[in-house]
Structures are given as structure tokens and as C-alpha cells.
Amino acid sequence: MRNNVQQWHKEALRNSVLNSTLPNSLLGGQPVREVIQRGHYTPLSVSACEHAYGRVQRGDWEAFEDVISREFPPGSVGRRVVLHGGVGMGKTTVVEKVIWDWATGTRLQHYTLLLRVPVLEPAALEGKFVSLQSMLGRTHTQISSETLAGALQSPQSLLLVLDGLEQLQDLLCTPSSSSSLVSDIQQEASGSVLLCSLLHGSLLPGASMLITSREQVKLESLRCFKVVGFSQSQKRMFFQKFFGDVDLSERIFQQSEQALGVHEQCFRPAFCWTLCSVFKTQFESKNTPPETLTHLLSIITHTLLQKQKMHVEETREIVLGLGKLTNPVCSYNDVCSFLHRPVLSAFLCISGDVTSPDTTFSFLSPVMQEFLLATSFYLDQSVQISDERSDLYYTFLVGLSDSVQRKPIEDSVGRFDESRMSAFSQWMMGYVSTVLAGGDAPKHFSVFRLLQHARNSSLVKESVSKSQWRHVSYSEMQEPDCAALSYVVSCVGEMEHMNLYRGVLTDEQAKKLIPALRLSKSIGLSQSRLNSASITHLATALAEGRTTTLDFAYSTLEKESVKTLCHALTRSALQSLNLCGCSLDAADCEALAKMLSGGSRLRVLNLCGNKLEDQGLIHLSSALENCRLEEINLDGCSLTAASMFALSSALNNGFSELRMLNLSRNSLMDDGMELISQVIQKRRLNTLKASDCELTGSCCPSLAAALQSEKCCLTELDVSVNELGQSGVMQICEALMSPNCTLEILDLSRCEMTEEVFRVLGSILTSGASRLISLSVGLNDVGDTGAKHMWAALRHKNCKLQHLDLEMLSLTDACVDELCESVAASSTLSTLILKNNQMTDSAVPQLVELMLGRPQMKELNVKYNDFSEDVFDLMETCPNIVY
């Protein structure tokens, strides 16, 4: 091809870009001519679709220009790329920029010709036959037919652009067979066949193509990319190019970010341009910028309508008519009365003669489309609130209920009907009540945002207070959700429980949640991940708020997080703190100790499963002498007897208020237990848990002595999973007979007990001296002969047991008669645990009969016995049998 022909073609393309006839409206996006001439072009982001292949992974965002460079490199042949995205996403602008760049010699110069394929012509010619060469010739009249024919013989040197393929969706069905496709550029065929032949590669097989469509085009030969719009940095760049002044653009950018609901729509380039245009007008006229998305659309609608200088009745008719057009079942007769109005071009893209029923309409802005539908509810008594509409529709419906947000549009169409306001309020309260009672967290978030858009604290409080708010986990919240929840909780005044289970809170999310956190009585953050900045915001909320319970169990905390928390807790109302399994160490214990001794109101502290080691407990012991702590859980904290002296001394010598001490799964051994027994003997400890602490019978004399001392007030003792043996447990039994012994709950599971110990325990239970109401003696292999002493005790009037655990005693069917007789005779027993024994199907009828006749029995647990599925239905008839 001669160089002068290419230059003429490039000049023609440049003129076509600058003379674009695309709709010029406040809603239609910035005209391409202005984008090019003013240097306002801002790169867009795209994302590879699922069936696209190559190096791009689905979900990755990248600049459109990078995709063009990668997908159309020099030397490539037959590349076909589809960009798809909704109205206002900037597809046409980026395509026109590609054409401009080629025509000005800045990009893609390895293609000899860039040709527009007129996508509307195949539809117009449907039913007629034309060749591809003649169709392209009519579009590019500056190229002679001979030159064009020669160029089409070398398709590998061509880049074809097809913009707006969605207008031909009805024609895109693949012909019935490959023989229906054409391959000759001079062969005449219908428009749909020509188009399909191009897309499938039988026509111009080596040509590269850049295609745009609102819908995804699913052909294996196409690389498909979704236009996702502006990233945050691209959006900021757009503002800078629009306003020119860096400081001014940043100030307006921040104002737009603060306008409720606006940020979520600014990924659309057309919307971004509309937004900047409105903010610029408001700034220049020294008016207040839009405060919400609804307020923005209200201003835009008023601006477009007032240009026509119509009466209120006329503008009302226009808005109602536009509202009808949003309905997919709208007929031509519904709207024909106002289709001649010039103002419609500001809202719609109109194809065809408006006097014909075949005329097609599409809204220039999908955002405006939803706004007009919501507005029509308030203007027309016959319009009902639509179900299953977009979130935008409900946002506008709610926003328009606020007098400030709707004022601009009311200036155009007149005041909204009060009865419609009342109807909306009733709908809103019902909707809120239904959603908050359910377990769908994303729907909760949607409701919070709607309530925030209403900007009506009375409506929020009334709607939420009448709801059965189900506190599901809000771990998946985004920043706007956090802000909306805080607004709602602030209106209501308090939140019973903030559930953030498995949350991963960012700095900004935690910051926006501070108001809600302050007003939450309890906060659940178990299995969560919080960075140091998030912890700082949480600490601020705790220090200033009313939270009394905080659960951090098994969460990942960064270094210094505990120190930050503890600093706040000295001034907070917190009473219960769960840090179980949070990988704390001795240094964290030092911070906790300072907090406890610094005026903290903390009553319950759970440090279970942290490798605190002895040094950690020594730090804590210094605070236990004089603090308000009543319960501390040190289960599984890698402690030994070496730290028990410090703990014992602190509890004995100070003014400790400790009532519950859990030392289970630590290597206390007998020496450590003897030191703890001194605490039992002198202080007001109510509960001691020392399960699996490597104890033997050697510690039992000191323990028994402590239980019999006058000052002992221990009511619960757990020394299970220790090798106490017969002699050790016998000493504890002796203590149970003492009038000073206050034990009510005793766990001796897996303590190497014998039948003789069971006999003695049975005697104690019937003596009238024991106060025991709960006894666990499972995992001691004494069989039916040992258990008979328990059965005999249950039958005695002096036995006060309410809970009896006989798990894994090797019980058989032989004991069932006596078991049933004893349980039936007991006036106090409500729970019997018989798990992991050897009872079979033959025992089940008696057990079911027993439980059905004993309504005071709340639970009979027979899990993991030798039952077959044959008796499951029978046991199912008794809901209090757990099997």
C-alpha cells in the first residue's frame, strides 16, 4: 500500500474521532473529542474473564493499555480481543483512543490499516445481501476499492475495530453449519453471516480484531476482558486531569469520597465525569456539594430539567414517563404522549423515529435509570415498591425519603406526597425486621447501608428496635459496611453483641467501626486477624466505651498488640477478656500485670493455651496480690512447680479477690499442688481445676487437709487425669466426710480408682455428710461391680447428686435393671453420663421407658455404646436421650 493512501486514511480516522456523534449529555460521559483534545484520557482497568487464556489470571486488574500491548504485539496474527462492560464503563472512549493513537502514529504501527467495521450495518441490511468488501468500502470512502481489495488480501496486516457488538446480539447465533460461513471478501451474504464469519475466522482469518460489547461474547477464539473501570489511583488521576489544579482536585476528590454512596459508583468513567461536572458547578456557584448519592442524582435531574424551563406539571409528567420507561414491560402506548420532548435526549439514547412503535430507548446512565424508578414511587400512587430490584433502586428509594436529599428534584416536580412517605416508612420497617432476623450477613450489610442513607435516626431506631436482630458474624464487612453499622448502632444507642468472628480488620475498617464498638456490650473477635493499627482503634473504643466482654480467642495479634490493649483497659469498663490461644508470652504477661494492678475493672481473664511459662506467671502473680480479678484460666500455659511459689504467695499474702483458678494441663506435680493447697486452706477460692497436672497420691494429704480447714470454701475441684490411685483418692474421700468440707462438684475421672474407692464414695453419698451434687468418676475400669455402689447411693434419700458421670467404666447390660431402678428412685438426679460403655440393643427399651417416665431427667448420654442402627428410631422417641 502506498504511504500517501495510509496517511489519507489516518487523517480521515482522526477527523472521525474528533467529529464523534455520540450523545453529549451530563449523563453520557465526556465527549471523546474533549477527552482527546484536552488531554483528559485516563487509563482504565480490565480483568481477564474465566475462559480467557494466556498469562493473565482471572480477577487480576491491569491497565487497558498493557493488555493492548500484550495482546497485539508486532508479528502476531489473528488476535481477537473482546472488551465487555455495562453502559458508561468507557468502552467506546478507549476504542476511540486506540484509533486515535494509531492514526497519530503513536501505537500499533505494525498494522498497515486500522478499519472500523460498522456493527449497525449488518442489522440494517438484514434480509439483504452484501459483501464484506463493499460494506467496508462504504465506511472508508477515502480508500479506493482497488486499494481496499489489495489490503484485504493481506489480513495479517489489518486491525479491525467492532464497537458496540451488543446491538447485534440477536444476529450472533452461529449459522447451522460451517458451510454457511463465507470466506471470500467479495461474496455477498446477510449481515449476520458476514459478522459470524468474521468472528469465527473464516473471513479475513489472519486479521486482528478489537471488539466491544455490553455482554460477554463467549467464543473460544476470542480473548475476553471485562472493563472494571477506574481503580482508586486512576480515579484520582481523572480528577486531576479534569480540574487541572492539583490542590483543588484533591480537595474535591476527598469531598466526593465522603459523599455517602458516591464512592461505590465512581469506578464508572461516565459517572466520574458527571460527578466532577456537578462538583465543579457547585464549587463555582459556592453551593454545598452533594452529601449523598441520592442528593447528587437529585441535583443532576433538577439541572437537566430546569434547562427546558417547563412548568412543574410538565416536568412531573416527564419524570413519571421516564420512570415508566425503566419498566421492561413498558409499552409504546404508555409513553408515546411525551416522546417528542427535547429534554429526553438528556436522559436517553433514542434509536429510530419517536413516532414509531419500533423506536428503541436506552438510558445514558444505569444509575439515573434506577433513580427515576425510585422517584416515580413518590409521584404516583399506583406505583408499588418493586421486588428484586438493584441495590441502587433501594438506596434511592430510601434517600428520597429524606427532605434534604430530595429538595433539588422537588424544586422541579413539586412536593412529594406525604402518604407515599408513610407507605415507604412502613415498608422499610418491615424489610429491616425481616432481614435482621435472618442469618444472611451480606443482607444485614445492605440494610445498614439503606438505614444510613435514610439519615433519619428516629426511623432507624424504630426499625431496629422492633426487629429480632440476629447477631451473625460480620467478618466480611467492607469499609462502607463498617461506617453504616456504626451509624445504625449510634442511632439505636447500644449493641448487645458485636460478632466479628474470623474477621480480618484493616486500619480503615477498624477506624470506621469505633462508634459501634464503643456502644457494644460484648465484642467477639475469636479467630480474627488484626494489625497493630486496628488494635489501636479497638483500644480507643474500649477506653471510651461500654464494652464489658471481649473475646480474642485463637486470634493472630501482632507484636505490641497486647501492650496497646492493656494500656486502654486500665481506663475501660471491660470485665471479661479472653486471650485463649493467642500466642502470648512472658512479655505480654508483664503488660497484663501492669494493667491488672493499674486500676483495671477486669474480673475474668482467660489465658488458656498460651506458652506463658513460669516467668509469665511470675509477672502475673505480682498483680494478683491486689487486683479485682475473680477468675483466671491458665490451662495449658507450660507452667511448672517453679512458678507456684510466686502464685501461692501472691494469693495468700495480698488482698486477692480470685475465686476461680484453672491450672489444668500444666506440669505442677506434687510439689506445686502442695503450694496451691495452702491457698485453698487460707483464701476464698471457690473453684480449682488441676486436671492432667502429673499429680500422684503424694499430694493428696495436703489437699485433703486443706479441704477440711475451717477457712476453706472450695465448692468445685477437678483433679481428673492424674494418677492419684486408691490411697490418694481415699484421703480425699475422708475429707468429704468433714463438716468443714464445702465441695459440691468433684471430678475424679481417670484417677486410677478401684472398686473399693467406689464403695467408699457410695457410703459417703448416703451418709448425709457430703454436699456433693455433681460427681464425675469416669474412665476408671471398675465395671458393673464398681458401679453398683453408685446405683445403691442414688436410691438413698440422703444422696443429693444431680449430675453423675460414669463414662467408660466397662458397664454392660447386666447393670441396666439396677440402673433403671436407682434412677427412678432418685429425687434429685437430672443428668447421667454413660458414654463409651458396652451396653447393647437389649438395654435400650428399658432406658427409653425410664426416660419417658422421668420428666425431671434432662439428659441420659449413651453415646458410643455398642448399639446398632436398629434401635435409633426407638431412642429418637425420647428427646432427652443423647446417642
mmCIF file of N, CA and C in Angstrom, residues 103 110 187 206 229 248 267 302 450 489 495 513 519 528 536 592 681 683 696 723 863:
data_model
loop_
_atom_site.group_PDB
_atom_site.id
_atom_site.type_symbol
_atom_site.label_atom_id
_atom_site.label_comp_id
_atom_site.label_asym_id
_atom_site.label_seq_id
_atom_site.Cartn_x
_atom_site.Cartn_y
_atom_site.Cartn_z
ATOM 1 N N ALA A 103 -3.840 6.403 14.427
ATOM 2 C CA ALA A 103 -3.923 7.430 13.378
ATOM 3 C C ALA A 103 -2.897 8.537 13.568
ATOM 4 N N HIS A 110 2.580 -1.437 13.601
ATOM 5 C CA HIS A 110 2.886 -2.632 12.804
ATOM 6 C C HIS A 110 1.675 -3.094 11.983
ATOM 7 N N GLN A 187 -17.794 -12.165 -1.592
ATOM 8 C CA GLN A 187 -19.012 -12.971 -1.617
ATOM 9 C C GLN A 187 -20.116 -12.269 -0.840
ATOM 10 N N GLY A 206 -6.547 -14.048 9.143
ATOM 11 C CA GLY A 206 -5.333 -13.563 9.793
ATOM 12 C C GLY A 206 -5.471 -12.196 10.429
ATOM 13 N N GLY A 229 -13.362 -0.552 35.002
ATOM 14 C CA GLY A 229 -13.406 0.886 35.256
ATOM 15 C C GLY A 229 -12.165 1.428 35.910
ATOM 16 N N LEU A 248 -6.861 21.720 44.230
ATOM 17 C CA LEU A 248 -8.310 21.769 44.097
ATOM 18 C C LEU A 248 -8.869 20.384 43.799
ATOM 19 N N PHE A 267 -16.294 3.986 39.955
ATOM 20 C CA PHE A 267 -15.495 3.150 39.060
ATOM 21 C C PHE A 267 -15.946 3.337 37.615
ATOM 22 N N HIS A 302 -32.561 17.826 38.527
ATOM 23 C CA HIS A 302 -33.052 19.207 38.562
ATOM 24 C C HIS A 302 -32.324 20.068 37.521
ATOM 25 N N LEU A 450 -28.781 1.035 53.777
ATOM 26 C CA LEU A 450 -30.050 1.707 53.490
ATOM 27 C C LEU A 450 -30.446 2.615 54.653
ATOM 28 N N VAL A 489 -25.855 1.698 64.870
ATOM 29 C CA VAL A 489 -25.694 1.462 66.307
ATOM 30 C C VAL A 489 -25.742 2.785 67.070
ATOM 31 N N MET A 495 -25.423 -1.838 71.314
ATOM 32 C CA MET A 495 -25.454 -3.114 70.599
ATOM 33 C C MET A 495 -25.119 -4.203 71.607
ATOM 34 N N LEU A 513 -15.376 1.539 62.494
ATOM 35 C CA LEU A 513 -16.196 0.771 63.436
ATOM 36 C C LEU A 513 -16.159 1.320 64.857
ATOM 37 N N LEU A 519 -20.234 1.282 71.647
ATOM 38 C CA LEU A 519 -21.566 1.050 72.175
ATOM 39 C C LEU A 519 -21.918 -0.428 72.287
ATOM 40 N N SER A 528 -9.632 -14.156 64.702
ATOM 41 C CA SER A 528 -9.516 -12.988 63.824
ATOM 42 C C SER A 528 -8.057 -12.594 63.630
ATOM 43 N N THR A 536 -5.077 -0.470 67.747
ATOM 44 C CA THR A 536 -5.086 0.887 68.320
ATOM 45 C C THR A 536 -6.487 1.471 68.305
ATOM 46 N N LEU A 592 0.050 -7.326 80.915
ATOM 47 C CA LEU A 592 -1.200 -7.673 81.573
ATOM 48 C C LEU A 592 -1.136 -7.360 83.066
ATOM 49 N N GLN A 681 -6.467 -23.553 101.681
ATOM 50 C CA GLN A 681 -6.622 -23.607 103.134
ATOM 51 C C GLN A 681 -6.879 -22.229 103.738
ATOM 52 N N ARG A 683 -7.526 -19.020 101.698
ATOM 53 C CA ARG A 683 -8.225 -17.977 100.950
ATOM 54 C C ARG A 683 -9.625 -18.412 100.539
ATOM 55 N N THR A 696 0.264 -37.236 91.765
ATOM 56 C CA THR A 696 0.159 -38.596 92.294
ATOM 57 C C THR A 696 -0.519 -38.522 93.660
ATOM 58 N N GLU A 723 -2.709 -39.614 88.312
ATOM 59 C CA GLU A 723 -2.536 -40.961 88.892
ATOM 60 C C GLU A 723 -2.560 -40.893 90.412
ATOM 61 N N LYS A 863 -23.878 -42.178 74.263
ATOM 62 C CA LYS A 863 -23.077 -42.181 73.035
ATOM 63 C C LYS A 863 -21.981 -43.248 73.098
#
